[in-house]
CSV table of C-alpha atoms in Angstrom, one decimal:
chain,number,residue,atom,x,y,z
W,100,MET,CA,0.0,0.0,0.0
W,101,GLU,CA,3.0,2.4,0.5
W,102,SER,CA,4.5,1.9,-2.9
W,103,PRO,CA,1.9,3.8,-4.8
W,104,GLN,CA,2.3,6.8,-2.3
W,105,LYS,CA,6.0,6.9,-2.9
W,106,THR,CA,5.5,6.8,-6.5
W,107,LYS,CA,2.9,9.7,-6.5
W,108,THR,CA,4.7,12.2,-4.4
W,109,GLY,CA,8.3,11.2,-5.1
W,110,LEU,CA,9.2,11.6,-1.4
W,111,ASN,CA,10.5,9.1,1.0
W,112,LEU,CA,8.5,9.7,4.2
W,113,PRO,CA,9.4,8.0,7.5
W,114,ALA,CA,6.8,5.8,9.1
W,115,GLY,CA,3.9,7.6,10.8
W,116,MET,CA,4.2,10.8,8.6
W,117,ASN,CA,2.0,11.4,5.6
W,118,GLN,CA,1.9,14.0,3.0
W,119,THR,CA,-1.0,16.1,4.5
W,120,SER,CA,0.7,16.7,7.8
W,121,LEU,CA,3.9,17.9,6.1
W,122,ARG,CA,1.9,20.4,4.0
W,123,LEU,CA,0.0,21.8,6.9
W,124,GLU,CA,3.1,22.4,9.1
W,125,THR,CA,5.0,24.1,6.2
W,126,PHE,CA,2.1,26.4,5.4
W,127,SER,CA,1.4,27.2,9.0
W,128,SER,CA,5.0,28.1,9.7
W,129,SER,CA,5.3,30.2,6.6
W,130,PHE,CA,2.1,32.1,7.4
W,131,ARG,CA,3.3,32.9,10.9
W,132,GLY,CA,6.6,34.3,9.5
W,133,ILE,CA,4.7,36.5,7.0
W,134,SER,CA,2.1,37.9,9.3
W,135,THR,CA,4.8,38.9,11.9
W,136,LEU,CA,6.8,40.9,9.3
W,137,SER,CA,4.1,42.4,7.1
W,138,SER,CA,0.6,42.0,8.5
W,139,PRO,CA,-0.6,45.6,9.6
W,140,SER,CA,-3.4,44.0,11.7
W,141,LYS,CA,-1.0,42.0,14.0
W,142,SER,CA,1.9,44.6,14.7
W,143,THR,CA,2.5,48.3,15.2
W,144,CYS,CA,4.8,48.7,12.3
W,145,SER,CA,4.2,51.9,10.4
W,146,ASP,CA,5.9,54.1,7.8
W,147,ARG,CA,5.0,57.3,9.6
W,148,PHE,CA,7.7,59.4,11.3
W,149,ILE,CA,7.1,59.4,15.1
W,150,PRO,CA,8.0,62.9,16.4
W,151,CYS,CA,8.4,62.0,20.1
W,152,ARG,CA,12.0,60.8,20.5
W,153,SER,CA,11.6,59.6,24.1
W,154,SER,CA,8.8,57.3,23.2
W,155,SER,CA,10.5,56.1,20.0
W,156,ARG,CA,11.6,52.4,20.4
W,157,LEU,CA,13.0,51.0,17.2
W,158,HIS,CA,12.4,47.4,18.3
W,159,ALA,CA,8.6,48.2,17.4
W,160,PHE,CA,9.8,48.4,13.8
W,161,ASP,CA,11.1,44.9,14.1
W,162,LEU,CA,14.7,46.0,13.6
W,163,GLN,CA,16.2,44.2,16.6
W,164,ASP,CA,18.7,41.6,16.3
W,165,LYS,CA,17.5,38.1,15.5
W,166,GLU,CA,19.1,34.7,15.7
W,167,PRO,CA,21.0,34.3,12.4
W,168,ALA,CA,19.8,31.5,10.2
W,169,THR,CA,23.3,30.3,9.9
W,170,PRO,CA,26.2,30.7,12.2
W,171,VAL,CA,28.3,33.9,11.8
W,172,LYS,CA,31.5,33.2,10.1
W,173,GLU,CA,34.7,34.2,11.8
W,174,GLY,CA,35.7,37.7,11.0
W,175,GLY,CA,32.0,38.7,10.4
W,176,ASN,CA,30.6,42.2,11.0
W,177,GLU,CA,28.2,41.5,13.9
W,178,ALA,CA,30.1,43.7,16.4
W,179,TYR,CA,30.4,46.5,13.9
W,180,SER,CA,26.6,46.3,13.3
W,181,ARG,CA,25.8,46.6,17.0
W,182,LEU,CA,28.1,49.4,17.4
W,183,LEU,CA,26.7,51.3,14.5
W,184,LYS,CA,23.2,50.9,15.7
W,185,SER,CA,24.3,52.0,19.2
W,186,GLU,CA,25.6,55.3,17.8
W,187,LEU,CA,22.7,56.0,15.5
W,188,PHE,CA,19.7,54.7,17.5
W,189,GLY,CA,20.7,55.0,21.2
W,190,SER,CA,21.2,52.6,24.1
W,191,ASP,CA,17.5,51.7,24.4
W,192,PHE,CA,17.6,50.1,21.0
W,193,VAL,CA,20.8,48.1,21.8
W,194,SER,CA,19.4,47.1,25.2
W,195,ASN,CA,16.1,45.8,23.8
W,196,SER,CA,17.8,44.1,20.9
W,197,LEU,CA,20.2,42.3,23.2
W,198,SER,CA,17.9,41.6,26.1
W,199,PRO,CA,16.2,38.3,26.7
W,200,ALA,CA,12.9,39.8,25.6
W,201,GLY,CA,14.5,40.9,22.3
W,202,GLY,CA,15.8,37.6,21.5
W,203,GLY,CA,19.5,38.2,22.2
W,204,GLY,CA,19.7,36.5,25.5
W,205,GLY,CA,22.1,37.9,28.1
W,206,GLN,CA,24.8,39.0,25.8
W,207,GLY,CA,24.2,42.7,26.0
W,208,SER,CA,23.0,45.3,28.4
W,209,ALA,CA,22.6,49.1,28.9
W,210,SER,CA,26.0,49.3,30.4
W,211,SER,CA,27.8,47.8,27.4
W,212,PRO,CA,30.9,49.7,26.6
W,213,MET,CA,29.5,50.1,23.0
W,214,SER,CA,26.3,51.9,24.1
W,215,PRO,CA,26.3,55.7,24.2
W,216,CYS,CA,25.2,57.8,27.2
W,217,THR,CA,22.0,59.1,25.7
W,218,SER,CA,19.0,57.6,23.6
W,219,ASN,CA,18.1,60.8,21.8
W,220,MET,CA,18.9,60.9,18.1
W,221,LEU,CA,20.2,63.8,16.0
W,222,ARG,CA,21.2,66.0,18.9
W,223,PHE,CA,23.6,68.8,18.4
W,224,LYS,CA,25.4,68.2,21.7
W,225,THR,CA,25.6,65.1,23.8
W,226,ASP,CA,24.7,65.6,27.5
W,227,ARG,CA,27.7,64.6,29.6
W,228,SER,CA,26.8,66.5,32.8
W,229,ASN,CA,26.4,63.3,34.8
W,230,SER,CA,28.8,60.9,33.3
W,231,SER,CA,31.8,60.8,31.0
W,232,PRO,CA,31.4,59.4,27.4
W,233,CYS,CA,31.4,55.7,27.3
W,234,SER,CA,31.7,55.2,23.6
W,235,PRO,CA,35.1,55.8,21.9
W,236,PHE,CA,33.1,57.3,19.0
W,237,SER,CA,30.8,59.6,21.1
W,238,PRO,CA,32.5,63.0,20.6
W,239,SER,CA,30.9,65.2,17.9
W,240,ILE,CA,31.8,64.3,14.3
W,241,LEU,CA,33.1,67.9,14.0
W,242,GLY,CA,35.9,67.2,16.4
W,243,ASN,CA,34.6,69.5,19.0
W,244,ASP,CA,32.8,68.2,22.1
W,245,ASN,CA,31.1,71.5,22.5
W,246,GLY,CA,29.2,71.2,19.4
W,247,LEU,CA,28.7,74.4,17.4
W,248,SER,CA,28.9,76.8,20.3
W,249,SER,CA,32.6,77.7,19.8
W,250,ASP,CA,32.0,78.6,16.1
W,251,SER,CA,29.2,81.1,17.0
W,252,SER,CA,31.6,83.6,18.5
W,253,PRO,CA,34.6,85.2,16.6
W,254,PRO,CA,38.1,84.7,17.9
W,255,PRO,CA,39.4,87.4,20.3
W,256,LYS,CA,41.0,90.3,18.6
W,257,PRO,CA,44.8,90.3,19.3
W,258,PRO,CA,46.0,93.2,21.3
W,259,ARG,CA,47.5,96.2,19.4
W,260,LYS,CA,51.4,96.0,19.4
W,261,VAL,CA,53.0,99.2,20.7
W,262,PRO,CA,56.8,99.5,20.3
W,263,LYS,CA,58.6,99.4,23.6
W,264,THR,CA,61.5,101.6,22.6
W,265,PRO,CA,61.6,105.2,21.3
W,266,HIS,CA,62.3,105.4,17.6
W,267,LYS,CA,64.2,108.7,18.1
W,268,VAL,CA,66.1,110.3,21.0
W,269,LEU,CA,67.1,114.0,21.1
W,270,ASP,CA,69.6,115.4,23.6
W,271,ALA,CA,68.2,118.4,25.4
W,272,PRO,CA,70.7,120.0,27.6
W,273,SER,CA,69.4,122.2,30.4
W,274,LEU,CA,65.9,120.7,30.3
W,275,GLN,CA,64.8,121.5,33.8
W,276,ASP,CA,63.6,118.9,36.3
W,277,ASP,CA,60.7,120.9,37.7
W,278,PHE,CA,57.3,119.4,38.1
W,279,TYR,CA,55.5,122.8,37.8
W,280,LEU,CA,56.9,123.9,34.5
W,281,ASN,CA,55.5,123.1,31.0
W,282,VAL,CA,58.3,123.7,28.4
W,283,VAL,CA,57.5,121.3,25.6
W,284,ASP,CA,54.8,121.6,22.9
W,285,TRP,CA,54.3,120.3,19.3
W,286,SER,CA,52.4,122.5,16.8
W,287,SER,CA,49.9,121.7,14.3
W,288,GLN,CA,52.5,122.6,11.7
W,289,ASN,CA,54.8,119.8,12.9
W,290,VAL,CA,57.2,121.9,14.8
W,291,LEU,CA,58.4,121.0,18.3
W,292,ALA,CA,59.2,123.8,20.7
W,293,VAL,CA,61.4,123.2,23.7
W,294,GLY,CA,62.5,125.5,26.4
W,295,LEU,CA,66.2,124.9,27.5
W,296,GLY,CA,67.2,127.2,30.3
W,297,THR,CA,66.9,130.8,28.9
W,298,CYS,CA,66.4,129.8,25.3
W,299,VAL,CA,63.5,128.5,23.2
W,300,TYR,CA,64.5,126.1,20.3
W,301,LEU,CA,62.2,124.9,17.5
W,302,TRP,CA,62.8,121.5,15.9
W,303,SER,CA,61.1,120.7,12.6
W,304,ALA,CA,59.9,117.2,12.5
W,305,SER,CA,59.7,117.2,8.7
W,306,ASN,CA,63.4,117.9,8.1
W,307,SER,CA,65.1,117.7,11.7
W,308,LYS,CA,66.1,121.3,11.3
W,309,VAL,CA,66.8,123.2,14.6
W,310,THR,CA,66.1,126.9,15.0
W,311,LYS,CA,66.7,129.1,17.9
W,312,LEU,CA,63.6,131.2,18.5
W,313,CYS,CA,64.8,133.4,21.4
W,314,ASP,CA,67.1,134.0,24.3
W,315,LEU,CA,65.5,135.8,27.4
W,316,GLY,CA,68.9,136.7,28.8
W,317,PRO,CA,70.9,135.7,31.9
W,318,ASN,CA,68.4,137.0,34.4
W,319,ASP,CA,65.3,135.2,33.1
W,320,SER,CA,64.4,131.6,32.1
W,321,VAL,CA,61.6,129.8,30.1
W,322,CYS,CA,58.8,128.4,32.3
W,323,SER,CA,56.1,127.5,29.8
W,324,LEU,CA,55.4,127.2,26.1
W,325,GLN,CA,52.1,126.9,24.2
W,326,TRP,CA,51.5,127.1,20.4
W,327,THR,CA,48.2,128.5,19.0
W,328,ARG,CA,45.8,126.0,17.4
W,329,GLU,CA,46.9,127.2,13.9
W,330,GLY,CA,50.6,126.6,14.8
W,331,SER,CA,52.0,129.9,13.6
W,332,TYR,CA,52.3,131.7,16.9
W,333,ILE,CA,53.8,130.6,20.2
W,334,SER,CA,53.4,132.0,23.6
W,335,VAL,CA,56.3,131.9,26.1
W,336,GLY,CA,55.9,132.3,29.9
W,337,THR,CA,59.0,133.6,31.8
W,338,SER,CA,60.3,133.4,35.3
W,339,HIS,CA,59.6,137.2,35.8
W,340,GLY,CA,55.9,136.7,35.2
W,341,GLN,CA,55.7,137.9,31.6
W,342,VAL,CA,53.9,136.3,28.7
W,343,GLN,CA,55.4,136.8,25.3
W,344,VAL,CA,54.0,136.0,21.9
W,345,TRP,CA,56.3,135.1,19.0
W,346,ASP,CA,55.8,134.5,15.3
W,347,GLY,CA,57.2,131.0,14.9
W,348,THR,CA,57.9,131.4,11.2
W,349,GLN,CA,59.7,134.6,11.3
W,350,CYS,CA,61.2,134.1,14.8
W,351,LYS,CA,60.0,137.6,15.8
W,352,ARG,CA,58.4,138.7,19.0
W,353,VAL,CA,54.9,140.1,18.5
W,354,ARG,CA,53.7,141.1,22.0
W,355,THR,CA,54.8,141.2,25.6
W,356,MET,CA,52.1,141.1,28.3
W,357,GLY,CA,52.5,141.5,32.1
W,358,GLY,CA,50.2,141.1,35.1
W,359,HIS,CA,51.7,138.2,37.0
W,360,GLN,CA,53.9,138.9,40.1
W,361,THR,CA,56.1,135.8,39.7
W,362,ARG,CA,56.8,133.0,37.2
W,363,THR,CA,54.2,131.9,34.6
W,364,GLY,CA,54.4,128.2,34.7
W,365,VAL,CA,51.5,127.1,32.4
W,366,LEU,CA,49.7,128.5,29.3
W,367,ALA,CA,46.6,127.5,27.4
W,368,TRP,CA,45.1,128.8,24.1
W,369,ASN,CA,41.6,128.6,22.9
W,370,SER,CA,40.5,130.1,19.6
W,371,ARG,CA,41.1,133.7,20.6
W,372,ILE,CA,42.1,133.8,24.3
W,373,LEU,CA,45.4,133.0,26.0
W,374,SER,CA,45.2,131.8,29.6
W,375,SER,CA,48.2,131.9,32.0
W,376,GLY,CA,48.6,130.4,35.3
W,377,SER,CA,51.3,131.6,37.8
W,378,ARG,CA,52.9,131.0,41.1
W,379,ASP,CA,50.9,134.1,42.4
W,380,ARG,CA,47.8,131.7,42.4
W,381,ASN,CA,46.0,133.7,39.6
W,382,ILE,CA,44.8,132.9,36.2
W,383,LEU,CA,44.9,135.8,33.7
W,384,GLN,CA,42.9,135.9,30.4
W,385,HIS,CA,44.8,137.6,27.5
W,386,ASP,CA,43.4,138.8,24.3
W,387,ILE,CA,46.1,140.0,21.9
W,388,ARG,CA,43.6,142.0,19.9
W,389,VAL,CA,43.3,144.6,22.7
W,390,GLN,CA,45.9,146.8,24.2
W,391,SER,CA,45.5,145.8,27.8
W,392,ASP,CA,47.8,143.1,29.2
W,393,TYR,CA,44.8,141.0,30.3
W,394,VAL,CA,41.1,141.3,30.0
W,395,SER,CA,40.0,139.3,33.2
W,396,LYS,CA,41.5,137.7,36.3
W,397,LEU,CA,40.3,134.3,37.7
W,398,VAL,CA,40.9,133.9,41.4
W,399,GLY,CA,40.3,130.5,43.1
W,400,HIS,CA,43.4,128.6,43.8
W,401,LYS,CA,45.2,128.9,47.1
W,402,SER,CA,48.6,127.8,45.7
W,403,GLU,CA,50.6,127.9,42.4
W,404,VAL,CA,48.6,127.1,39.3
W,405,CYS,CA,50.3,124.3,37.4
W,406,GLY,CA,47.7,122.9,35.0
W,407,LEU,CA,45.5,124.6,32.4
W,408,LYS,CA,43.4,123.2,29.6
W,409,TRP,CA,40.6,124.5,27.5
W,410,SER,CA,37.9,122.2,26.4
W,411,HIS,CA,37.7,121.5,22.7
W,412,ASP,CA,34.5,123.6,22.3
W,413,ASP,CA,36.2,126.6,24.1
W,414,ARG,CA,33.4,126.7,26.6
W,415,GLU,CA,35.2,125.5,29.7
W,416,LEU,CA,38.7,126.0,31.2
W,417,ALA,CA,40.0,123.4,33.7
W,418,SER,CA,42.8,124.5,36.1
W,419,GLY,CA,44.8,122.5,38.5
W,420,GLY,CA,47.0,123.7,41.4
W,421,ASN,CA,49.4,122.9,44.1
W,422,ASP,CA,46.5,123.3,46.5
W,423,ASN,CA,45.2,119.8,45.3
W,424,GLN,CA,42.3,121.5,43.8
W,425,LEU,CA,40.7,121.0,40.2
W,426,LEU,CA,38.6,123.9,39.3
W,427,VAL,CA,36.4,124.3,36.2
W,428,TRP,CA,35.5,127.8,34.7
W,429,ASN,CA,33.2,128.9,31.9
W,430,ASN,CA,34.1,131.6,29.5
W,431,HIS,CA,31.6,134.0,31.1
W,432,SER,CA,32.0,133.6,34.9
W,433,GLN,CA,34.7,135.1,37.2
W,434,GLN,CA,34.1,132.3,39.8
W,435,PRO,CA,34.6,128.5,39.2
W,436,ILE,CA,31.5,126.6,38.4
W,437,LEU,CA,33.1,123.4,39.8
W,438,LYS,CA,35.5,122.8,42.7
W,439,LEU,CA,36.6,119.3,42.7
W,440,THR,CA,38.7,118.5,45.8
W,441,GLU,CA,39.2,114.6,45.7
W,442,HIS,CA,42.8,114.8,44.7
W,443,THR,CA,45.3,114.6,47.7
W,444,ALA,CA,48.3,116.1,45.9
W,445,ALA,CA,49.1,118.7,43.2
W,446,VAL,CA,47.1,118.6,40.0
W,447,LYS,CA,49.2,119.3,36.9
W,448,ALA,CA,48.0,116.6,34.5
W,449,ILE,CA,44.7,117.6,32.8
W,450,THR,CA,43.1,116.5,29.6
W,451,TRP,CA,39.7,116.8,27.9
W,452,SER,CA,38.2,114.0,25.9
W,453,PRO,CA,38.0,114.7,22.1
W,454,HIS,CA,35.3,112.0,21.8
W,455,GLN,CA,32.8,113.0,24.4
W,456,SER,CA,31.8,116.4,25.6
W,457,SER,CA,32.1,117.5,29.2
W,458,LEU,CA,34.4,114.5,30.0
W,459,LEU,CA,37.6,115.6,31.9
W,460,ALA,CA,40.5,113.6,33.1
W,461,SER,CA,42.9,114.8,35.8
W,462,GLY,CA,46.1,113.3,37.6
W,463,GLY,CA,47.5,113.8,41.1
W,464,GLY,CA,51.1,114.1,42.3
W,465,THR,CA,53.1,111.9,44.5
W,466,ALA,CA,50.7,111.7,47.4
W,467,ASP,CA,47.7,111.0,45.2
W,468,ARG,CA,48.9,109.0,42.2
W,469,CYS,CA,45.4,108.7,40.8
W,470,ILE,CA,43.8,109.4,37.4
W,471,ARG,CA,40.3,110.6,37.9
W,472,PHE,CA,37.5,111.1,35.5
W,473,TRP,CA,34.8,113.8,35.8
W,474,ASN,CA,31.5,114.7,34.2
W,475,THR,CA,31.8,118.5,34.3
W,476,THR,CA,28.0,118.9,33.6
W,477,ASN,CA,27.1,117.7,37.1
W,478,GLY,CA,30.5,117.4,38.8
W,479,HIS,CA,30.3,113.7,39.4
W,480,GLN,CA,33.6,111.6,39.6
W,481,LEU,CA,33.1,108.8,37.1
W,482,ASN,CA,36.1,106.7,37.9
W,483,SER,CA,39.4,106.7,39.7
W,484,ILE,CA,42.6,104.6,38.9
W,485,ASP,CA,45.5,104.3,41.2
W,486,THR,CA,48.6,104.3,38.9
W,487,GLY,CA,51.2,103.7,41.7
W,488,SER,CA,53.3,106.7,40.6
W,489,GLN,CA,53.2,110.4,40.5
W,490,VAL,CA,51.1,111.6,37.5
W,491,CYS,CA,52.9,114.3,35.6
W,492,ASN,CA,51.0,114.5,32.2
W,493,LEU,CA,47.8,113.2,30.5
W,494,ALA,CA,46.9,113.2,26.8
W,495,TRP,CA,43.8,111.9,25.2
W,496,SER,CA,44.3,110.4,21.7
W,497,LYS,CA,42.2,112.0,19.0
W,498,ASN,CA,42.4,108.8,16.8
W,499,VAL,CA,41.2,106.2,19.3
W,500,ASN,CA,39.6,106.3,22.7
W,501,GLU,CA,42.8,105.9,24.6
W,502,ILE,CA,44.9,107.9,27.2
W,503,VAL,CA,48.6,108.2,27.7
W,504,SER,CA,50.0,109.2,31.0
W,505,THR,CA,53.6,110.0,32.1
W,506,HIS,CA,54.8,109.4,35.6
W,507,GLY,CA,57.5,110.4,38.1
W,508,TYR,CA,58.3,108.9,41.5
W,509,SER,CA,59.0,106.1,41.6
W,510,GLN,CA,59.0,104.2,38.3
W,511,ASN,CA,59.3,107.2,35.7
W,512,GLN,CA,57.2,105.2,33.2
W,513,ILE,CA,54.8,106.0,30.4
W,514,MET,CA,51.4,104.2,30.4
W,515,LEU,CA,48.9,103.7,27.8
W,516,TRP,CA,45.2,103.0,28.8
W,517,LYS,CA,42.0,102.1,27.1
W,518,TYR,CA,38.9,104.1,28.0
W,519,PRO,CA,36.5,103.5,29.7
W,520,SER,CA,37.8,100.2,30.9
W,521,MET,CA,41.2,101.6,31.9
W,522,ALA,CA,42.8,98.4,30.8
W,523,LYS,CA,46.6,98.9,30.3
W,524,VAL,CA,47.6,98.7,26.6
W,525,ALA,CA,51.4,99.2,27.2
W,526,THR,CA,53.9,100.4,29.7
W,527,LEU,CA,57.0,102.1,28.3
W,528,THR,CA,60.3,102.8,30.1
W,529,GLY,CA,63.5,104.5,29.2
W,530,HIS,CA,63.7,107.8,31.0
W,531,SER,CA,65.9,107.7,34.1
W,532,MET,CA,64.1,110.6,35.8
W,533,ARG,CA,60.6,111.9,36.1
W,534,VAL,CA,58.7,112.1,32.8
W,535,LEU,CA,57.7,115.8,33.4
W,536,TYR,CA,56.9,116.9,29.7
W,537,LEU,CA,54.5,115.5,27.1
W,538,ALA,CA,53.3,116.5,23.7
W,539,THR,CA,51.5,114.9,20.8
W,540,SER,CA,52.3,115.1,17.1
W,541,PRO,CA,49.7,116.7,14.8
W,542,ASP,CA,48.8,113.4,13.2
W,543,GLY,CA,48.1,112.0,16.6
W,544,GLN,CA,50.3,108.9,16.3
W,545,THR,CA,53.5,109.9,18.0
W,546,ILE,CA,54.2,111.4,21.4
W,547,VAL,CA,57.4,113.1,22.6
W,548,THR,CA,58.4,112.9,26.3
W,549,GLY,CA,60.9,114.9,28.2
W,550,ALA,CA,62.6,114.4,31.5
W,551,GLY,CA,65.3,115.8,33.8
W,552,ASP,CA,67.7,113.3,32.2
W,553,GLU,CA,67.9,115.9,29.5
W,554,THR,CA,66.5,113.8,26.8
W,555,LEU,CA,63.5,114.0,24.5
W,556,ARG,CA,62.2,110.6,23.4
W,557,PHE,CA,59.8,110.0,20.6
W,558,TRP,CA,57.3,107.0,20.8
W,559,ASN,CA,54.8,105.5,18.3
W,560,VAL,CA,51.8,104.8,20.6
W,561,PHE,CA,48.6,105.5,18.7
W,562,PRO,CA,47.2,104.2,15.4
W,563,SER,CA,46.3,106.4,12.6
W,564,VAL,CA,42.7,107.3,12.0
W,565,LYS,CA,42.3,105.3,8.8
W,566,MET,CA,44.7,102.4,9.2
W,567,GLN,CA,44.2,101.9,13.0
W,568,THR,CA,47.8,100.5,13.1
W,569,PRO,CA,51.0,102.2,14.3
W,570,VAL,CA,52.9,104.2,11.8
W,571,ARG,CA,56.1,102.6,10.4
W,572,ASP,CA,59.4,104.2,11.0
W,573,THR,CA,60.9,106.0,8.1
W,574,GLY,CA,64.4,107.1,7.4
W,575,LEU,CA,63.8,110.5,8.9
W,576,TRP,CA,62.4,108.9,12.1
W,577,SER,CA,65.0,106.1,12.3
W,578,LEU,CA,66.4,105.3,15.6
W,579,GLY,CA,69.1,107.6,16.5
W,580,ARG,CA,70.3,110.2,19.0
W,581,THR,CA,71.0,113.8,18.1
W,582,GLN,CA,71.3,117.1,19.8
W,583,ILE,CA,68.5,119.7,19.7
W,584,ARG,CA,71.0,122.5,20.0
């Protein structure tokens, strides 16, 4: 009876198994496999994107590892596949795929060295606040663990380089070491005037030519110098209290004015008025268009006047004295509109900001050592910086918002500051005595400093208006030491 069955089916069946049972088992197994993979009615498989990352579990898409149909050959890529899925899909996927429920037995867990520290996908930055990265591939593919945050801010601007040495040195014999004098000034026509003893010398920065302007004689001496803003006339204050006005181009005296009882140590021009301060504690206002020696007298200081500066709009005059006072006058009143008494030493260093109206800076002597900033509209002190040394001079750059200060005891240095932060840009040294004199070139890039060591030193400290970089040395300004007379 079995022979016809074998002939019909062509199969050798063991005893107890017939063709019908074989077909039913095969069909049933195939149907179960197909329904698990593709039947929408018996699984949650879907082709829609699920926006909630925290609830996304890729094992619902039936992507977890399964028992291979055939043993993996030696050198296969099973480990690489698990690592790739770990980096792309998160630790939850790896845990589910390797857990007993996922069909992987006990071969993997959430603490596997190949699993990352977060289950979120497509994040800009991996959260490492609670643990260090576990995967050797966990840093950003950009090579920066901080993601894109460092690319959003530009790199810091390098600080401007200021030459530490003077590019020119002039010998200035008989340059006096007196804190209360002001005998160096640089004109808008690029001529430097220096008072040496009884004489005034003019040094042309364009051709280095030296001209002797005047000699006051053996019984007098030069105590102060100041060019007009146009640079053609220069005023000279003497130890006898006179104020002389000279034509700088023709070396000819134009006017001599009296009024002070003793030496005239400081001068300041505005557009039409020349102010002079003296040891007699008075400030005289001179107008060379009228015949009288002076048109008004300002009385307020109780000791020698050693600092004077007109504001850039000619509306206010700031004066400093050996009485530690800083006074501010307007061009109409005979009494100071402000009395600023915070300094504890003589106030010689005064400068007005060319960038902001009513902003005034002043510096105190040895017992004070501070640079103070004032709003002259209301008299408020805006800031105070202890420099550590006697402040001899201040000059505000017209090209950039920076200030240069020169100092005496005890370091004899020159300092460059940014305003308003008052961060130090540079500290320059070279003078062996107090840096008592300071003037700025007409282009605003170079300063000249003078000291009791009888030298004048030229420094490139400020950038130009257009280039914003220090000017380069030329053959004319090459490093060298010459004599001004």
